XYZ file of C-alpha atoms in Angstrom:
605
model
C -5.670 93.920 70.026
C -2.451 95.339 70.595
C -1.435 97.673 73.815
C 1.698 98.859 75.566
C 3.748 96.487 77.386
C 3.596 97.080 81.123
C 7.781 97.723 82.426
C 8.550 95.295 85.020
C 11.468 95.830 87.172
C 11.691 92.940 89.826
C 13.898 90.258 90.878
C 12.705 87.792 88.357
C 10.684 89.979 85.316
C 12.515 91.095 82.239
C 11.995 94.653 81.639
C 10.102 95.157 78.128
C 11.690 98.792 78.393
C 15.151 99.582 78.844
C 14.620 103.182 78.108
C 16.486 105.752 80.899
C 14.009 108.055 83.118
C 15.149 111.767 82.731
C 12.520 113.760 84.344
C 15.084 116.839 84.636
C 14.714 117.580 87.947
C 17.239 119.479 90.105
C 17.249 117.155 92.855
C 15.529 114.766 94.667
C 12.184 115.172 95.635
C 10.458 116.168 99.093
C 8.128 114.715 101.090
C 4.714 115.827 99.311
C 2.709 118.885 100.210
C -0.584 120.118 99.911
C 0.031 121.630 96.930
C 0.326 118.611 95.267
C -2.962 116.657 97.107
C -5.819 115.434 95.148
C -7.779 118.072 92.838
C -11.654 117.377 92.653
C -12.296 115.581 89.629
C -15.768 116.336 87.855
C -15.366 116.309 84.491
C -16.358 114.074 81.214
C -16.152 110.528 81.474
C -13.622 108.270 79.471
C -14.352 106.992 76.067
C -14.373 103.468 75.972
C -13.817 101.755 72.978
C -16.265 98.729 73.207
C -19.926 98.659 73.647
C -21.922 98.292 77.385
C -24.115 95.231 77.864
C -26.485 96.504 80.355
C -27.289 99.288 83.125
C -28.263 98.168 86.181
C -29.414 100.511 88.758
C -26.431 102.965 89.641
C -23.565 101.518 87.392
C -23.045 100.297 83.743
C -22.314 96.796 83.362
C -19.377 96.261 80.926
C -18.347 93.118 79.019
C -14.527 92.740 78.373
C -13.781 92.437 75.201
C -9.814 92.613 75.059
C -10.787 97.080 75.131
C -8.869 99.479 76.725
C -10.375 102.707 78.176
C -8.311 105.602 78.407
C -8.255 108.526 81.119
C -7.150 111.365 80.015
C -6.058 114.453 81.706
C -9.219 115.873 83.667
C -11.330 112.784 83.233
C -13.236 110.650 85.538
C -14.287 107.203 84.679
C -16.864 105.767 87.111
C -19.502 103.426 87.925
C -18.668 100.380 86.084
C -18.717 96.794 86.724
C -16.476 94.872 84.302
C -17.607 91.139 83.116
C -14.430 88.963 82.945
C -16.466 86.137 82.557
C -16.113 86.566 78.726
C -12.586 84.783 79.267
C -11.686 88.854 77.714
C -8.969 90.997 78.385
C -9.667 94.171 79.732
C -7.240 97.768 80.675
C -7.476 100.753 82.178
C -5.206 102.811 81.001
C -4.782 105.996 82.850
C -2.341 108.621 80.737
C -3.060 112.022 82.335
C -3.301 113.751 85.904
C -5.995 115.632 87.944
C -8.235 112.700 87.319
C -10.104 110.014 89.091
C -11.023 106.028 88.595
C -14.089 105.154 91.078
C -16.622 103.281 91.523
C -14.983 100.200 89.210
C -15.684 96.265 89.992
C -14.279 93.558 88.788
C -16.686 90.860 88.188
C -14.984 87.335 87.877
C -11.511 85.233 87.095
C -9.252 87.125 85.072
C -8.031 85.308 82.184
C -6.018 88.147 80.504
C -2.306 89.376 80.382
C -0.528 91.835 81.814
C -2.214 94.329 84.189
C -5.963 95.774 85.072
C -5.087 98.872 85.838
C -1.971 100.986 84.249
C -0.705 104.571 85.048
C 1.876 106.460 82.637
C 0.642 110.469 83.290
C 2.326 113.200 84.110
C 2.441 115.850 87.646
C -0.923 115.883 88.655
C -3.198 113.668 91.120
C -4.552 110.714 90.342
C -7.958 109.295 92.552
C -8.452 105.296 92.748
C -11.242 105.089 94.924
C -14.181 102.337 95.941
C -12.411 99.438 93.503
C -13.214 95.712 93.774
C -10.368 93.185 91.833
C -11.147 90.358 94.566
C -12.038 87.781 91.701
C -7.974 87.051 90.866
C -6.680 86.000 88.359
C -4.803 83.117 86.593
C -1.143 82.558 84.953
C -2.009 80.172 82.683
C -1.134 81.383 78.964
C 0.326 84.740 80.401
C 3.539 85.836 78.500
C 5.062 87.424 81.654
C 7.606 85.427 84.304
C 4.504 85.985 87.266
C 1.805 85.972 84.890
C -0.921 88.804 85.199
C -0.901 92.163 87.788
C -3.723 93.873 89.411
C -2.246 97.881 88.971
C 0.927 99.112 87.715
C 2.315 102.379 87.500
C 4.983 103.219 85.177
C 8.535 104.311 85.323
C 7.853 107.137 83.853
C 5.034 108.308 85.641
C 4.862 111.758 87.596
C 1.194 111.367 89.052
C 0.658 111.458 92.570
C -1.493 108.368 93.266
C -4.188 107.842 96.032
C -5.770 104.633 96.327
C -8.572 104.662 98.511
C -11.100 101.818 99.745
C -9.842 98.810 97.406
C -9.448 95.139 97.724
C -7.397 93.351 95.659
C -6.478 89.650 95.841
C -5.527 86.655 93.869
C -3.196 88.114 91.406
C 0.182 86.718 90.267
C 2.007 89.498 89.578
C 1.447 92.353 92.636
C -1.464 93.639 93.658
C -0.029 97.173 93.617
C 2.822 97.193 91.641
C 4.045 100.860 92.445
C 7.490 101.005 93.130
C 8.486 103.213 90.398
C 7.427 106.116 92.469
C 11.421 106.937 92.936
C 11.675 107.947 89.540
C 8.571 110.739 89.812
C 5.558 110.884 91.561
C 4.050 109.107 94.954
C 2.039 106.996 96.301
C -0.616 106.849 99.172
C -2.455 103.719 99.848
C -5.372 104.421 102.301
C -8.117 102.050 103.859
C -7.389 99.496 100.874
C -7.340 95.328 101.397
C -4.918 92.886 99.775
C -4.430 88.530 99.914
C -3.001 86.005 98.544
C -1.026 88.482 95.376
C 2.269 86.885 94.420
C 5.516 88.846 94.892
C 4.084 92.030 96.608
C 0.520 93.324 97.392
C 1.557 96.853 98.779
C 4.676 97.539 96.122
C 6.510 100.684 96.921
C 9.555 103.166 97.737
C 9.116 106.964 97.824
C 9.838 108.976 100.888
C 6.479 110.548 100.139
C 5.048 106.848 99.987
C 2.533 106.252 102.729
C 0.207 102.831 103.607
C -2.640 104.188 106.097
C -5.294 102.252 107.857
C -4.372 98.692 105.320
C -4.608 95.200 105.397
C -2.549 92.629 103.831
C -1.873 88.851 104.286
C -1.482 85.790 102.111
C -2.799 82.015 103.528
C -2.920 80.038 100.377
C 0.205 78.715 99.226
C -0.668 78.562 95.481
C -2.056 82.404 95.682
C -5.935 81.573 95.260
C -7.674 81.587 92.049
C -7.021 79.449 89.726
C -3.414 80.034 89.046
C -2.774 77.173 87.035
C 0.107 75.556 89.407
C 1.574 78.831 89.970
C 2.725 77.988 93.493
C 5.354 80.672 94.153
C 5.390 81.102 97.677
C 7.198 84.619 97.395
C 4.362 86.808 98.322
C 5.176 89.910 100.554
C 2.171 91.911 101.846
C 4.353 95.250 101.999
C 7.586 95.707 100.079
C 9.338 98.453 100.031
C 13.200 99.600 97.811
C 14.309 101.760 95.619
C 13.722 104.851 97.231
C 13.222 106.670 100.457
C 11.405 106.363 103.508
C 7.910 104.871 103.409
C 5.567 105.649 106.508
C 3.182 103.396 107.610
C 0.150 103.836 110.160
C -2.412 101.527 111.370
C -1.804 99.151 109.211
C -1.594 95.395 109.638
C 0.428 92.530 108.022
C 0.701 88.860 108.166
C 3.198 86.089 106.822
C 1.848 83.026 104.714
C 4.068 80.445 103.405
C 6.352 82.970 102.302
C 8.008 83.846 105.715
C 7.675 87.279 105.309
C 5.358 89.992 106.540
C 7.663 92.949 105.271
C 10.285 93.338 103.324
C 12.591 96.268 102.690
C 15.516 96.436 100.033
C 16.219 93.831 96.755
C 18.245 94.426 93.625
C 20.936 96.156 95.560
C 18.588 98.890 96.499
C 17.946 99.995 99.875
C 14.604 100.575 101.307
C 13.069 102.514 104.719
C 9.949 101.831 106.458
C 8.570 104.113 109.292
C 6.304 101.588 110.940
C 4.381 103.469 113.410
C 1.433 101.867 114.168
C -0.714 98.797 113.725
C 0.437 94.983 113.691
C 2.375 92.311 111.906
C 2.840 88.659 111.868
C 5.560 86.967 110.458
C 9.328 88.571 110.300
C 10.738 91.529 108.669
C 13.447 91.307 106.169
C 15.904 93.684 105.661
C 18.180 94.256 102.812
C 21.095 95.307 100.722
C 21.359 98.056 103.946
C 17.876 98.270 104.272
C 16.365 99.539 107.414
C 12.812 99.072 109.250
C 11.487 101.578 112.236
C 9.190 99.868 114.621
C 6.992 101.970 116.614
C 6.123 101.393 120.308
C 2.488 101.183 118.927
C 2.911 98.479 116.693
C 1.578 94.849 118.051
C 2.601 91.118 117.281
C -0.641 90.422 116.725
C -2.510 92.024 113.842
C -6.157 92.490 112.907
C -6.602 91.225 109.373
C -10.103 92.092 109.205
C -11.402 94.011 105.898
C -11.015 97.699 106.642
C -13.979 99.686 106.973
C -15.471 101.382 103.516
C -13.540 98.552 101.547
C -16.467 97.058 98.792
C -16.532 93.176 98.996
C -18.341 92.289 96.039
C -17.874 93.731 92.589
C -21.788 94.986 92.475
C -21.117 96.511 95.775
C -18.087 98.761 93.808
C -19.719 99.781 91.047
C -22.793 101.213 92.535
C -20.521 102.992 95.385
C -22.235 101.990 98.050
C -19.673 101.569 101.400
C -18.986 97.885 103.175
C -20.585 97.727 106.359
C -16.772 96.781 106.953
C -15.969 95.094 110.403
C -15.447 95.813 113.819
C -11.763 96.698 113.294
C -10.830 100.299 114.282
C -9.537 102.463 111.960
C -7.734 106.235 112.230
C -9.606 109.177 113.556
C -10.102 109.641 109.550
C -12.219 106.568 108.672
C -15.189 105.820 110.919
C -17.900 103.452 110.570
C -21.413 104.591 109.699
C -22.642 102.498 112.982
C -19.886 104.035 115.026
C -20.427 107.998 113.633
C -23.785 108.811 112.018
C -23.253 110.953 109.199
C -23.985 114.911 110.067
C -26.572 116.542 108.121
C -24.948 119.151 106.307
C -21.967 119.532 104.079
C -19.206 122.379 103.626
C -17.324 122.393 100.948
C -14.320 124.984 100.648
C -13.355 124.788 96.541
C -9.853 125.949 95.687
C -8.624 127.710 92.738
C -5.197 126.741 90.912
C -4.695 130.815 90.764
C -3.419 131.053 94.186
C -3.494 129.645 97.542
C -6.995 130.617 99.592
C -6.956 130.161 103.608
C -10.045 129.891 105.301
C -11.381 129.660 109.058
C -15.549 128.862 109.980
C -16.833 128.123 113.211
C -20.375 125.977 113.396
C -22.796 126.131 116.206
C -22.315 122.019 116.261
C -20.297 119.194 115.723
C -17.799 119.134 113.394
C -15.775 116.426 111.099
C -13.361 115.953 108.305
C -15.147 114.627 104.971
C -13.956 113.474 101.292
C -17.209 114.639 99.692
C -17.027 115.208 95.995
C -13.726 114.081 95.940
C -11.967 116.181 98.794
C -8.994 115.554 100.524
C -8.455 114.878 104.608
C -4.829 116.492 105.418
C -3.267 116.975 109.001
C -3.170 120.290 107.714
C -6.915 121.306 108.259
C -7.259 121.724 111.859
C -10.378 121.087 113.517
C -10.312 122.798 117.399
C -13.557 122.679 118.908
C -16.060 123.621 116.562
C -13.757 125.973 114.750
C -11.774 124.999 111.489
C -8.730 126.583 110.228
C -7.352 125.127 106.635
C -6.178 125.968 103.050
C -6.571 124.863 99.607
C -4.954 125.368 95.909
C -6.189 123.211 93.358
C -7.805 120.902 95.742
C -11.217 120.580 97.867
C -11.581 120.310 101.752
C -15.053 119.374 102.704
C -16.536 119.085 106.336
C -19.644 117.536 107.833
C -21.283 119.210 110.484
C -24.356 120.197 112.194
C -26.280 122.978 113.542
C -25.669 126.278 111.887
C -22.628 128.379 110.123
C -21.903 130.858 112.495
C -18.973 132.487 110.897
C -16.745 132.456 108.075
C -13.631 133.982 106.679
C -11.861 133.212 103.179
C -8.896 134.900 101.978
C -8.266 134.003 97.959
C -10.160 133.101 95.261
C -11.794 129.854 96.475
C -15.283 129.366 96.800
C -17.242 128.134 99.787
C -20.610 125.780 99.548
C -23.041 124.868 102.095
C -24.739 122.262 101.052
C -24.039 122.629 97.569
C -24.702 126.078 97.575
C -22.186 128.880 97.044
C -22.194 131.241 100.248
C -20.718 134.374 101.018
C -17.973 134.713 103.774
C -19.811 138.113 104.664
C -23.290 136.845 105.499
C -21.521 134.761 108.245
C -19.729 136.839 110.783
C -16.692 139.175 110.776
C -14.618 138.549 107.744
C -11.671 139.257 110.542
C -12.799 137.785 113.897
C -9.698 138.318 116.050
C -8.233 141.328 117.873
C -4.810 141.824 118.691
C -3.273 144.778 120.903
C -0.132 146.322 121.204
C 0.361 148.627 124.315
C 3.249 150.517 125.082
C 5.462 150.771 127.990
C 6.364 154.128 127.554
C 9.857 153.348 125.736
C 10.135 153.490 121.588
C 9.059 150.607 120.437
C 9.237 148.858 116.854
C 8.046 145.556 116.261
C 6.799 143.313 113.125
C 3.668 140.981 113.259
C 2.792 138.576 110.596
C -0.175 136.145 110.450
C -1.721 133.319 108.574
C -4.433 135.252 106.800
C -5.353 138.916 106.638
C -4.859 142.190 109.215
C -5.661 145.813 109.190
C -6.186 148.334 111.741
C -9.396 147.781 113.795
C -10.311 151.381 112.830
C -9.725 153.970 110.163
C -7.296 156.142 112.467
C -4.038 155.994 111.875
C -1.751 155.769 115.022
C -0.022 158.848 116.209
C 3.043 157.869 114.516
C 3.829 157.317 110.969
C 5.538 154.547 110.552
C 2.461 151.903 110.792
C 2.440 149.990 107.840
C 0.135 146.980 106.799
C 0.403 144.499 103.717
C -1.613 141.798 103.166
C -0.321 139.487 106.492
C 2.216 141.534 107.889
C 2.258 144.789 110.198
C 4.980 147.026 110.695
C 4.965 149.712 113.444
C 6.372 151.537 116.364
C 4.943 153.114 119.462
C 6.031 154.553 122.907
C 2.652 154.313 125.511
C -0.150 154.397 122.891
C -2.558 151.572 122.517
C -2.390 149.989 118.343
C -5.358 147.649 117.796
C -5.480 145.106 114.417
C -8.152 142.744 113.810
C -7.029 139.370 112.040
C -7.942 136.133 110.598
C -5.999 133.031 110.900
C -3.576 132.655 113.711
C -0.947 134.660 113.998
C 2.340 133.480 113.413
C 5.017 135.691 114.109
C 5.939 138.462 116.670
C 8.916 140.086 116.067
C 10.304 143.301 118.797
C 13.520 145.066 116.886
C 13.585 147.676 119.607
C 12.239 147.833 123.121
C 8.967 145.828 124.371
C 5.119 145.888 124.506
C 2.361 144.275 126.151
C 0.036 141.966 123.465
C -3.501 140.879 123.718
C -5.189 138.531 121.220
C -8.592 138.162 121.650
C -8.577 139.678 125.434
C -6.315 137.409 126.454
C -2.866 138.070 127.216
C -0.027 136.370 125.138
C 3.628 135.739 125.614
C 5.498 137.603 122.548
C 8.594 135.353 123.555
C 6.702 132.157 121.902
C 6.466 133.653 118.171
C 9.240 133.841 116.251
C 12.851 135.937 116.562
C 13.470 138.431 119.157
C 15.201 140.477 116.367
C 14.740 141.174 112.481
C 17.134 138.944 110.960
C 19.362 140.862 107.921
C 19.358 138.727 105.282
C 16.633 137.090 102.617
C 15.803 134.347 100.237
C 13.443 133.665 97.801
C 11.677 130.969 96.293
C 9.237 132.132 93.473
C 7.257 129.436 91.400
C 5.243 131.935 89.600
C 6.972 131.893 85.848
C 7.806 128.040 86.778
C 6.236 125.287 84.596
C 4.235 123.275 87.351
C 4.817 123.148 91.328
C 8.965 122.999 92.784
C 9.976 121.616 96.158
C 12.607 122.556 98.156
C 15.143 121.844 100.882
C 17.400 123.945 102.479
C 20.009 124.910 105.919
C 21.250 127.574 107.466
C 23.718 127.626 109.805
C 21.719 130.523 111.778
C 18.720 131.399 112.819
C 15.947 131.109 109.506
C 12.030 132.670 110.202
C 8.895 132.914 107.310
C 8.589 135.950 105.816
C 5.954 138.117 103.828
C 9.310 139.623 102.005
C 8.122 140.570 98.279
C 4.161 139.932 99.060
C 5.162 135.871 99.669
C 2.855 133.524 101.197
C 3.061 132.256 104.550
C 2.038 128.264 104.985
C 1.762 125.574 107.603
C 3.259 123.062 105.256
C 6.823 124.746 104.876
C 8.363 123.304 107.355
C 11.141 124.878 109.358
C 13.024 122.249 112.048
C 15.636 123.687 113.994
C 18.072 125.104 111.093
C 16.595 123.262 108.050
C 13.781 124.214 106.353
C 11.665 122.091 103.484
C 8.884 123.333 101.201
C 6.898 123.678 97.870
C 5.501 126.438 95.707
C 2.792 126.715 93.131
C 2.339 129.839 91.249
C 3.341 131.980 94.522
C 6.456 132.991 96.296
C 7.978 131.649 99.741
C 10.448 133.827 101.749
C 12.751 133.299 104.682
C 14.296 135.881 106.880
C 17.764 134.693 108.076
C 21.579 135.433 109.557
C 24.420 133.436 108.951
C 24.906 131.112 106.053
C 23.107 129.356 103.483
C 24.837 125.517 104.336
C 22.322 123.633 101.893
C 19.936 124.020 99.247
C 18.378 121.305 96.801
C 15.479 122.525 94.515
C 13.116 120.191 92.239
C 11.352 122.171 89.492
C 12.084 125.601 87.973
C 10.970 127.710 90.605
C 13.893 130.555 90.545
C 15.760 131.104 93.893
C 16.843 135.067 95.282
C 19.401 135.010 97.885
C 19.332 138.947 99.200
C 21.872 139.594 101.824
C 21.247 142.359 103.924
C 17.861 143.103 102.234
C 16.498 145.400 104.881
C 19.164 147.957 104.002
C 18.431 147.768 99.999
């Protein structure tokens, strides 16, 4: 049967589609945000347009039959182990976002054209997770100049990819052929295995592009299975071009007969790599201006063992169950069941696309980052102790743990589970567990306090003066020698004295005001509100003075806006992000159609 043409765009492969991206963005696009991580994924199953052979215990055994299966929008398709030992073509064809592909092995040599797996969807997230493709595949009768590919994403793709715990090897034509991610979109490649793929098996070139705790060599100089004579000896493990910086973390690379472990730039298009950890073997290329960052903990000698969680057989895939893996150690994310027994009890914080919902627990036990039903493990979510501070959108965070919930605070509309079970926030604790004091020194005194999640006044007394005033995050007050007392969730965030100074406890503990934010309220205000916008906008922008968050106009407050030194870089949903500021405004690039409000002098208005 028929199907779309996959668009090549390397050295050697004519492109089937000559067709211009115009995605009509503003400008380029930032590094990715949480805003824009993985949403949990638990709706209907694909159609698939061909009949199942069997069921074995935990997965459905598929033969190919030259089908396609389609994902749409919303859709997870799961559980599957695909026959190629019909001689059959088979695709996955993913065309929509918010979606997941899991749970998928690949049983035998592919005989097919083109690719397995192909993306074209628009701004969403798209899960590949637990996927076997370790059989190959062979050029002989393929149409294309490198014969068949293992996953390609399309140039006109907007997704968001994460690949998570797959091994690919033995195919032709890349093993992830993803470096269309300039044009729209990113991609992550996480705990995932790759040998012996002609031209590329980690494909890439988005600044927001990222290869974390991977594996990829090549040691057969005809590319393994069955190839037919292929005997290209071009095979990169990483290469990167075409678009920004890549990062890559524990990671490890080796050379085969192609001389190569990395490669950055071809075509006359530059290429970055922020190597900051992990191993290679071989040399690293750089061209057409290219250039290649090597950390101080990144070895000459890399482990190529199989990263932990990876499945090794295509049975193994399809039911989900995880690879015993190897001894090799992996990131503080990814730990081996022998290494870190599994905690008894899950928490699941659920977000809602509505708005943004912060949250902070504290557990009577240990305490560890999980991607149960589909969750997400971010930098973001901060795990001190046995207390966890975090936020979601339209995404899940999920935590192991054990020994008890001892308190709990959410502010938004997400939902929290316990072990599958929706709790409420007020059954565990105060919904506001910190206290914060301003005491006078007997001089007038005005000063502005903003924090991470909620504050009011610790009782229903006003202070002697008048001009307290409390919205959502922020406080606004004066005082000469009295005593003001807020309680708080979150951390706080900003300390600002217009006039005179005060003495400030948090939690009993005295604190330094000097270490949050400006001595003084700075005049002037800006905007960003993605509330009318069609779909998330990122943003970039300088000043050539001093720039602070702000609550201005009810706006959110985030970790993941990013303010260093005088520039500042950022997203929004369906909220607004402020900045107090003096001086200038040097720079400002916007993708999307969030609108942008540059009030100068706004405190006088």
């Amino acid at each position: 049967m028929a199907r779309d043409p996959s668009v090549l765009d390397d050295e050697s492969s004519a492109s089937t589609d000559a067709e211009a991206t115009n995605d009509g963005s503003k400008n380029v696009l930032l590094h990715r945000r949480s805003y824009m991580k993985l949403a949990g994924t638990t709706t209907a199953a694909a159609t698939l347009t061909g009949a199942a052979s069997a069921v074995e215990d935990d997965y459905e055994v598929v033969e190919a039959r030259g089908q396609t299966v389609t994902v749409n929008r919303g859709e997870t398709y799961e559980n599957k182990l695909i026959d190629l030992t019909t001689g059959e073509s088979f695709l996955i064809m993913v065309n929509g976002a918010d979606s997941a592909v899991r749970n998928i092995g690949f049983k035998g040599l592919y005989r097919g054209d083109s690719f397995m797996i192909s993306i074209n969807a628009g701004q969403g997230d798209i899960l590949f997770e637990n996927i076997y493709l370790g059989d190959g595949a062979t050029k002989e009768g393929a149409s294309f100049v490198h014969g068949p590919g293992a996953v390609f994403m399309h140039r006109d793709s907007e997704a968001d990819l994460t690949f998570r715990n797959c091994n690919v090897q033995g195919y032709p034509n890349n093993g992830f052929y993803c470096s269309n991610t300039p044009y729209g979109g990113s991609v992550r490649f996480e705990r995932c295995f790759g040998k012996n793929n002609g031209v590329a098996t980690f494909r890439c070139g988005s600044e927001d592009d990222e290869i974390v705790d991977c594996v990829a060599y090549n040691d057969d100089t005809d590319y393994g299975r069955g190839y037919g004579g292929y005997g290209e000896t071009n095979g990169r493990p990483v290469w990167v071009w075409n678009g920004g910086t890549v990062t890559v973390r524990n990671s490890h690379f080796a050379d085969g007969p192609y001389p190569y472990s990395l490669v950055a730039g071809a075509n006359g298009s530059a290429g970055s790599v922020d190597f900051r950890s992990g191993g290679y073997r071989g040399q690293i290329r750089e061209a057409n201006g290219s250039t290649v960052s090597i950390g101080s903990d990144v070895s000459r000698e890399p482990d190529l063992s199989i990263p932990d969680g990876v499945p090794t057989t295509p049975e193994e895939a399809a039911s989900g169950t995880e690879s015993a893996g190897s001894s090799r150690g992996a990131s503080d994310e990814a730990t081996s069941d022998e290494e870190s027994p599994q905690l008894p009890n899950v928490l699941l914080v659920d977000g809602d696309p509505s708005d943004a919902t912060r949250y902070e627990f504290t557990v009577d036990g240990a305490i560890e980052h999980a991607n149960y039903e589909g969750a997400t493990i971010d930098d973001e979510d901060t795990i001190d102790g046995a207390t966890v501070q975090g936020s979601v959108a339209d995404w899940k965070d999920a935590f192991r743990f054990d020994g008890d919930l001892a308190e709990l605070t959410v502010d938004g509309p997400g939902t929290v589970l316990v072990n599958d079970e929706a709790v409420d926030p007020a059954d565990f604790g105060r919904q506001l567990p910190h206290v914060l004091e301003v005491a006078g020194q007997g001089t007038p005194t005005s000063y502005e306090i903003t924090v991470d999640g909620s504050i009011e006044l610790a009782t229903d007394a006003q202070p002697e003066t008048d001009a307290t005033t409390v919205s959502g995050s922020t406080v606004q007050s004066s005082l000469t020698d009295e005593t003001q007392s807020f309680r708080f969730s979150g951390a706080l965030t900003d300390l600002t004295f217009s006039d005179g100074a005060a003495d400030v406890m948090v939690d009993g503990e005295s604190i330094d005001p000097s270490e949050y934010g400006e001595h003084e309220l700075l005049p002037h205000a800006l905007v960003i509100d993605g509330v009318d916008a069609d779909g998330p906008s990122t943003y970039s922008l300088e000043i050539d003075g001093a720039v602070v968050k702000s609550e201005y106009r009810n706006a959110s407050i985030d970790d993941e806006d990013v303010i260093e030194g005088r520039a500042v870089r950022g997203a929004v949903g369906n909220w607004l992000d402020a900045y107090w500021f003096d001086g200038d405004v040097t720079d400002f690039q916007l993708r999307g159609d969030a609108s942008v409000d540059v009030q100068y002098n706004a405190r006088d208005h």
